[in-house]
mmCIF file of C-alpha atoms in Angstrom:
data_model
loop_
_atom_site.group_PDB
_atom_site.id
_atom_site.type_symbol
_atom_site.label_atom_id
_atom_site.label_comp_id
_atom_site.label_asym_id
_atom_site.label_seq_id
_atom_site.Cartn_x
_atom_site.Cartn_y
_atom_site.Cartn_z
ATOM 1 C CA ASP A 1 5.555 14.083 20.893
ATOM 2 C CA GLU A 2 3.660 10.786 21.366
ATOM 3 C CA ILE A 3 2.417 9.167 18.410
ATOM 4 C CA LEU A 4 1.438 5.562 19.504
ATOM 5 C CA ALA A 5 0.464 4.615 22.909
ATOM 6 C CA PHE A 6 -0.171 1.370 24.610
ATOM 7 C CA ARG A 7 -2.188 1.945 27.943
ATOM 8 C CA ASP A 8 -2.744 -1.068 30.138
ATOM 9 C CA VAL A 9 -2.878 -3.409 27.414
ATOM 10 C CA SER A 10 -4.195 -6.918 27.996
ATOM 11 C CA PHE A 11 -4.864 -9.620 25.194
ATOM 12 C CA ARG A 12 -6.178 -12.957 25.437
ATOM 13 C CA PHE A 13 -6.861 -15.318 22.467
ATOM 14 C CA ALA A 14 -10.543 -16.519 22.284
ATOM 15 C CA ASP A 15 -9.669 -20.133 23.245
ATOM 16 C CA ALA A 16 -6.744 -19.291 25.684
ATOM 17 C CA GLU A 17 -6.947 -19.894 29.342
ATOM 18 C CA GLU A 18 -4.621 -16.984 30.192
ATOM 19 C CA ASP A 19 -3.530 -13.612 28.813
ATOM 20 C CA THR A 20 -0.892 -13.353 26.014
ATOM 21 C CA LEU A 21 -0.293 -9.759 27.068
ATOM 22 C CA SER A 22 -0.918 -8.326 30.424
ATOM 23 C CA HIS A 23 -1.129 -4.743 31.679
ATOM 24 C CA LEU A 24 1.336 -3.359 28.879
ATOM 25 C CA ASN A 25 2.246 0.206 28.986
ATOM 26 C CA PHE A 26 4.637 2.203 26.648
ATOM 27 C CA VAL A 27 4.589 5.185 24.408
ATOM 28 C CA CYS A 28 6.346 5.562 20.927
ATOM 29 C CA ARG A 29 7.482 9.142 20.200
ATOM 30 C CA ARG A 30 7.392 10.906 16.712
ATOM 31 C CA GLY A 31 10.604 10.090 14.753
ATOM 32 C CA GLU A 32 11.940 7.516 17.294
ATOM 33 C CA THR A 33 12.714 3.897 17.040
ATOM 34 C CA THR A 34 11.050 1.510 19.668
ATOM 35 C CA ALA A 35 12.349 -2.030 19.689
ATOM 36 C CA ILE A 36 11.050 -5.035 21.251
ATOM 37 C CA ILE A 37 13.078 -8.178 22.082
ATOM 38 C CA GLY A 38 12.380 -11.482 23.819
ATOM 39 C CA GLY A 39 12.138 -15.004 23.368
ATOM 40 C CA THR A 40 9.725 -17.105 21.335
ATOM 41 C CA GLY A 41 6.249 -16.779 22.844
ATOM 42 C CA SER A 42 7.197 -13.645 24.882
ATOM 43 C CA GLY A 43 4.154 -11.697 22.968
ATOM 44 C CA LYS A 44 6.528 -9.630 20.746
ATOM 45 C CA SER A 45 4.437 -10.140 17.390
ATOM 46 C CA THR A 46 1.307 -9.960 19.270
ATOM 47 C CA VAL A 47 2.130 -6.186 20.017
ATOM 48 C CA ALA A 48 2.536 -5.692 16.342
ATOM 49 C CA SER A 49 -0.845 -7.577 15.510
ATOM 50 C CA LEU A 50 -2.584 -5.196 18.043
ATOM 51 C CA ILE A 51 -1.124 -2.025 16.256
ATOM 52 C CA LEU A 52 -2.439 -3.476 12.631
ATOM 53 C CA ARG A 53 -5.768 -4.626 14.383
ATOM 54 C CA PHE A 54 -5.379 -8.069 13.225
ATOM 55 C CA HIS A 55 -6.970 -8.621 16.749
ATOM 56 C CA ASP A 56 -8.306 -6.084 19.293
ATOM 57 C CA VAL A 57 -7.158 -5.614 22.849
ATOM 58 C CA THR A 58 -9.146 -7.335 25.483
ATOM 59 C CA GLY A 59 -8.210 -4.959 28.056
ATOM 60 C CA GLY A 60 -6.825 -1.254 27.936
ATOM 61 C CA SER A 61 -6.244 0.651 24.787
ATOM 62 C CA VAL A 62 -3.806 1.224 21.734
ATOM 63 C CA SER A 63 -4.106 4.732 20.444
ATOM 64 C CA LEU A 64 -2.448 6.570 17.490
ATOM 65 C CA ASN A 65 -2.000 10.382 17.736
ATOM 66 C CA GLY A 66 -4.591 10.340 20.754
ATOM 67 C CA THR A 67 -7.292 8.497 18.965
ATOM 68 C CA ASP A 68 -8.231 4.808 20.036
ATOM 69 C CA ILE A 69 -7.536 2.844 16.782
ATOM 70 C CA ARG A 70 -10.664 0.932 17.303
ATOM 71 C CA GLN A 71 -12.612 4.379 16.435
ATOM 72 C CA MET A 72 -10.533 4.392 12.973
ATOM 73 C CA THR A 73 -11.399 2.803 9.935
ATOM 74 C CA GLN A 74 -9.184 0.117 8.773
ATOM 75 C CA ARG A 75 -8.238 1.925 5.649
ATOM 76 C CA CYS A 76 -7.571 5.177 7.710
ATOM 77 C CA LEU A 77 -5.384 3.045 10.139
ATOM 78 C CA ARG A 78 -3.540 1.394 7.281
ATOM 79 C CA ASP A 79 -2.540 4.567 5.568
ATOM 80 C CA HIS A 80 -0.603 5.187 8.447
ATOM 81 C CA LEU A 81 1.289 2.261 8.689
ATOM 82 C CA ALA A 82 3.947 0.258 6.689
ATOM 83 C CA TYR A 83 4.259 -3.198 7.609
ATOM 84 C CA VAL A 84 7.270 -5.396 6.980
ATOM 85 C CA GLN A 85 6.742 -9.161 8.215
ATOM 86 C CA GLN A 86 9.002 -12.189 8.989
ATOM 87 C CA LYS A 87 7.961 -13.722 5.752
ATOM 88 C CA ALA A 88 8.219 -11.870 2.836
ATOM 89 C CA TRP A 89 4.700 -11.547 1.312
ATOM 90 C CA LEU A 90 4.453 -10.797 -2.454
ATOM 91 C CA PHE A 91 1.617 -11.647 -4.778
ATOM 92 C CA SER A 92 1.520 -12.994 -8.181
ATOM 93 C CA GLY A 93 2.382 -10.177 -10.712
ATOM 94 C CA THR A 94 5.250 -7.971 -11.802
ATOM 95 C CA ILE A 95 7.822 -6.651 -9.411
ATOM 96 C CA ALA A 96 6.331 -3.079 -10.351
ATOM 97 C CA GLY A 97 2.900 -3.940 -9.405
ATOM 98 C CA ASN A 98 4.068 -5.353 -6.057
ATOM 99 C CA LEU A 99 6.240 -2.091 -5.240
ATOM 100 C CA ARG A 100 2.857 -0.289 -6.096
ATOM 101 C CA TYR A 101 0.695 -2.181 -3.933
ATOM 102 C CA SER A 102 -0.237 0.593 -1.463
ATOM 103 C CA SER A 103 0.881 3.411 -3.676
ATOM 104 C CA LYS A 104 -0.988 2.846 -7.286
ATOM 105 C CA ASN A 105 0.200 6.124 -8.616
ATOM 106 C CA ALA A 106 3.944 5.781 -7.824
ATOM 107 C CA SER A 107 5.954 6.894 -10.838
ATOM 108 C CA GLU A 108 8.775 4.735 -12.414
ATOM 109 C CA GLU A 109 11.228 7.158 -10.921
ATOM 110 C CA GLU A 110 9.982 6.537 -7.493
ATOM 111 C CA LEU A 111 10.044 2.901 -7.829
ATOM 112 C CA MET A 112 13.645 2.881 -8.981
ATOM 113 C CA HIS A 113 14.611 5.377 -5.927
ATOM 114 C CA ALA A 114 12.916 3.140 -3.408
ATOM 115 C CA ALA A 115 14.379 -0.036 -4.749
ATOM 116 C CA ASP A 116 17.952 1.760 -4.784
ATOM 117 C CA VAL A 117 17.479 2.800 -1.215
ATOM 118 C CA ALA A 118 16.232 -0.467 -0.237
ATOM 119 C CA GLN A 119 19.308 -2.415 -1.631
ATOM 120 C CA ALA A 120 17.002 -4.270 -4.133
ATOM 121 C CA GLY A 121 17.835 -2.137 -7.464
ATOM 122 C CA ASP A 122 20.844 -4.109 -8.504
ATOM 123 C CA PHE A 123 19.121 -7.528 -8.558
ATOM 124 C CA ILE A 124 16.112 -5.987 -10.067
ATOM 125 C CA ARG A 125 18.245 -4.634 -13.083
ATOM 126 C CA SER A 126 20.059 -7.917 -13.474
ATOM 127 C CA LEU A 127 16.782 -9.792 -14.005
ATOM 128 C CA PRO A 128 16.198 -10.110 -17.881
ATOM 129 C CA ASP A 129 12.677 -8.230 -17.535
ATOM 130 C CA GLY A 130 13.592 -5.895 -14.529
ATOM 131 C CA TYR A 131 10.627 -4.323 -13.077
ATOM 132 C CA ASP A 132 8.448 -5.978 -15.608
ATOM 133 C CA THR A 133 9.660 -9.528 -13.965
ATOM 134 C CA VAL A 134 6.409 -11.717 -13.000
ATOM 135 C CA LEU A 135 6.597 -13.113 -9.666
ATOM 136 C CA ASP A 136 4.957 -16.377 -9.261
ATOM 137 C CA ASP A 137 5.525 -19.951 -8.077
ATOM 138 C CA LYS A 138 8.231 -20.455 -10.729
ATOM 139 C CA SER A 139 10.298 -17.252 -9.641
ATOM 140 C CA SER A 140 13.577 -17.992 -8.462
ATOM 141 C CA LEU A 141 14.210 -15.186 -6.247
ATOM 142 C CA SER A 142 15.884 -15.994 -2.697
ATOM 143 C CA GLN A 143 14.066 -15.340 0.582
ATOM 144 C CA GLY A 144 16.292 -12.505 0.929
ATOM 145 C CA GLN A 145 15.641 -10.749 -2.493
ATOM 146 C CA LYS A 146 12.076 -11.082 -1.597
ATOM 147 C CA GLN A 147 12.455 -9.391 1.655
ATOM 148 C CA LEU A 148 14.141 -6.481 0.207
ATOM 149 C CA LEU A 149 11.404 -6.260 -2.216
ATOM 150 C CA THR A 150 8.929 -5.722 0.639
ATOM 151 C CA ILE A 151 11.146 -3.091 2.226
ATOM 152 C CA ALA A 152 11.237 -1.221 -1.138
ATOM 153 C CA ARG A 153 7.502 -1.343 -1.133
ATOM 154 C CA ALA A 154 7.190 -0.178 2.259
ATOM 155 C CA MET A 155 9.459 2.632 1.075
ATOM 156 C CA VAL A 156 7.146 3.545 -2.039
ATOM 157 C CA GLN A 157 4.257 3.636 0.687
ATOM 158 C CA ASP A 158 6.077 6.249 2.567
ATOM 159 C CA ALA A 159 3.785 5.720 5.543
ATOM 160 C CA PRO A 160 4.702 7.761 9.005
ATOM 161 C CA ILE A 161 4.927 4.468 11.001
ATOM 162 C CA LEU A 162 6.737 1.689 10.358
ATOM 163 C CA ILE A 163 6.641 -1.781 11.816
ATOM 164 C CA LEU A 164 9.238 -4.305 11.189
ATOM 165 C CA ASP A 165 8.364 -7.749 12.479
ATOM 166 C CA GLU A 166 11.566 -9.755 12.645
ATOM 167 C CA ALA A 167 12.423 -8.919 9.125
ATOM 168 C CA THR A 168 15.807 -10.706 9.156
ATOM 169 C CA SER A 169 15.040 -13.682 10.757
ATOM 170 C CA SER A 170 15.023 -16.093 8.016
ATOM 171 C CA VAL A 171 18.417 -15.057 5.828
ATOM 172 C CA ASP A 172 21.961 -15.609 5.834
ATOM 173 C CA THR A 173 24.425 -13.303 7.373
ATOM 174 C CA ARG A 174 25.478 -11.228 4.068
ATOM 175 C CA THR A 175 21.864 -10.622 3.229
ATOM 176 C CA GLU A 176 21.015 -9.631 6.754
ATOM 177 C CA GLU A 177 23.631 -7.056 6.111
ATOM 178 C CA LEU A 178 21.759 -5.764 3.073
ATOM 179 C CA ILE A 179 18.596 -5.954 4.851
ATOM 180 C CA GLN A 180 19.892 -4.088 7.832
ATOM 181 C CA LYS A 181 21.165 -1.225 5.463
ATOM 182 C CA ALA A 182 17.744 -1.188 3.849
ATOM 183 C CA MET A 183 15.761 -0.984 7.119
ATOM 184 C CA ASP A 184 18.171 1.976 8.455
ATOM 185 C CA ALA A 185 17.436 3.879 5.508
ATOM 186 C CA LEU A 186 13.615 3.139 5.771
ATOM 187 C CA THR A 187 13.526 4.240 9.392
ATOM 188 C CA VAL A 188 14.931 7.776 8.763
ATOM 189 C CA GLY A 189 12.340 10.201 9.587
ATOM 190 C CA ARG A 190 9.864 7.876 10.530
ATOM 191 C CA THR A 191 8.355 6.544 13.971
ATOM 192 C CA SER A 192 9.422 2.840 13.763
ATOM 193 C CA PHE A 193 8.527 -0.140 15.623
ATOM 194 C CA VAL A 194 11.129 -2.862 15.252
ATOM 195 C CA ILE A 195 10.477 -6.597 16.636
ATOM 196 C CA ALA A 196 13.758 -8.631 16.725
ATOM 197 C CA HIS A 197 15.498 -11.738 18.281
ATOM 198 C CA ARG A 198 19.000 -10.438 17.254
ATOM 199 C CA LEU A 199 20.501 -7.703 19.216
ATOM 200 C CA SER A 200 22.206 -6.469 16.097
ATOM 201 C CA THR A 201 19.058 -5.347 14.447
ATOM 202 C CA ILE A 202 18.228 -2.949 17.281
ATOM 203 C CA ARG A 203 21.575 -1.378 18.439
ATOM 204 C CA ASP A 204 20.593 2.094 17.281
ATOM 205 C CA ALA A 205 16.921 1.968 18.827
ATOM 206 C CA ASP A 206 15.900 4.984 21.018
ATOM 207 C CA MET A 207 14.225 2.633 23.489
ATOM 208 C CA ILE A 208 14.236 -1.237 23.674
ATOM 209 C CA LEU A 209 11.453 -3.166 25.586
ATOM 210 C CA VAL A 210 12.561 -6.692 26.676
ATOM 211 C CA MET A 211 9.489 -8.932 26.777
ATOM 212 C CA ASN A 212 8.827 -12.295 28.937
ATOM 213 C CA HIS A 213 5.571 -14.035 28.971
ATOM 214 C CA GLY A 214 3.494 -10.912 27.900
ATOM 215 C CA ASP A 215 5.244 -8.582 30.412
ATOM 216 C CA VAL A 216 7.940 -5.855 29.545
ATOM 217 C CA ILE A 217 10.400 -6.819 31.960
ATOM 218 C CA GLU A 218 13.148 -4.142 31.354
ATOM 219 C CA ARG A 219 13.291 -0.993 29.270
#
């Protein structure tokens, strides 16, 4: 049951002389995890940016449930996708407000459950203001703690498709283990798309695509 498909996809940045991706073909099936690995500059993150429509393909098509994503509104597309990126993105405001970013009506119980599953509950409860802790430039959270919050936020959003873009790349080994546990919980029952440079992150994937210079060289 295909949910996301790249058909003969090519992409070139406006000022580039050659394609970043060329004639890419693969299908992600419902409930499966597809992983992409490859060196720096191989095109991994460009694939994620095309799914999210940060850019549009210059050739071929990306389709979601059989519909070309260029025919969908951004809102409709984003309702289907939860995105955890390489650098944890949080805005100024409370932890609870950040977790509710895509799910304004989430209850306190839902926030706590998501945080616990995402391995973030313990450190949130250890903060003097707990879920009411304000995140700003003076916040003393580590990069790993911030990343756990973005995973908890994706858990609250509960979208059917999950994109994890090198979510463990900038943390220490112990934090990576926590994030890996959180990601394992997050991918259960979802169609997941994992971009990684560490094999440990993707050992349980259903399909692994190896990229080099914009091409899939092995699968």
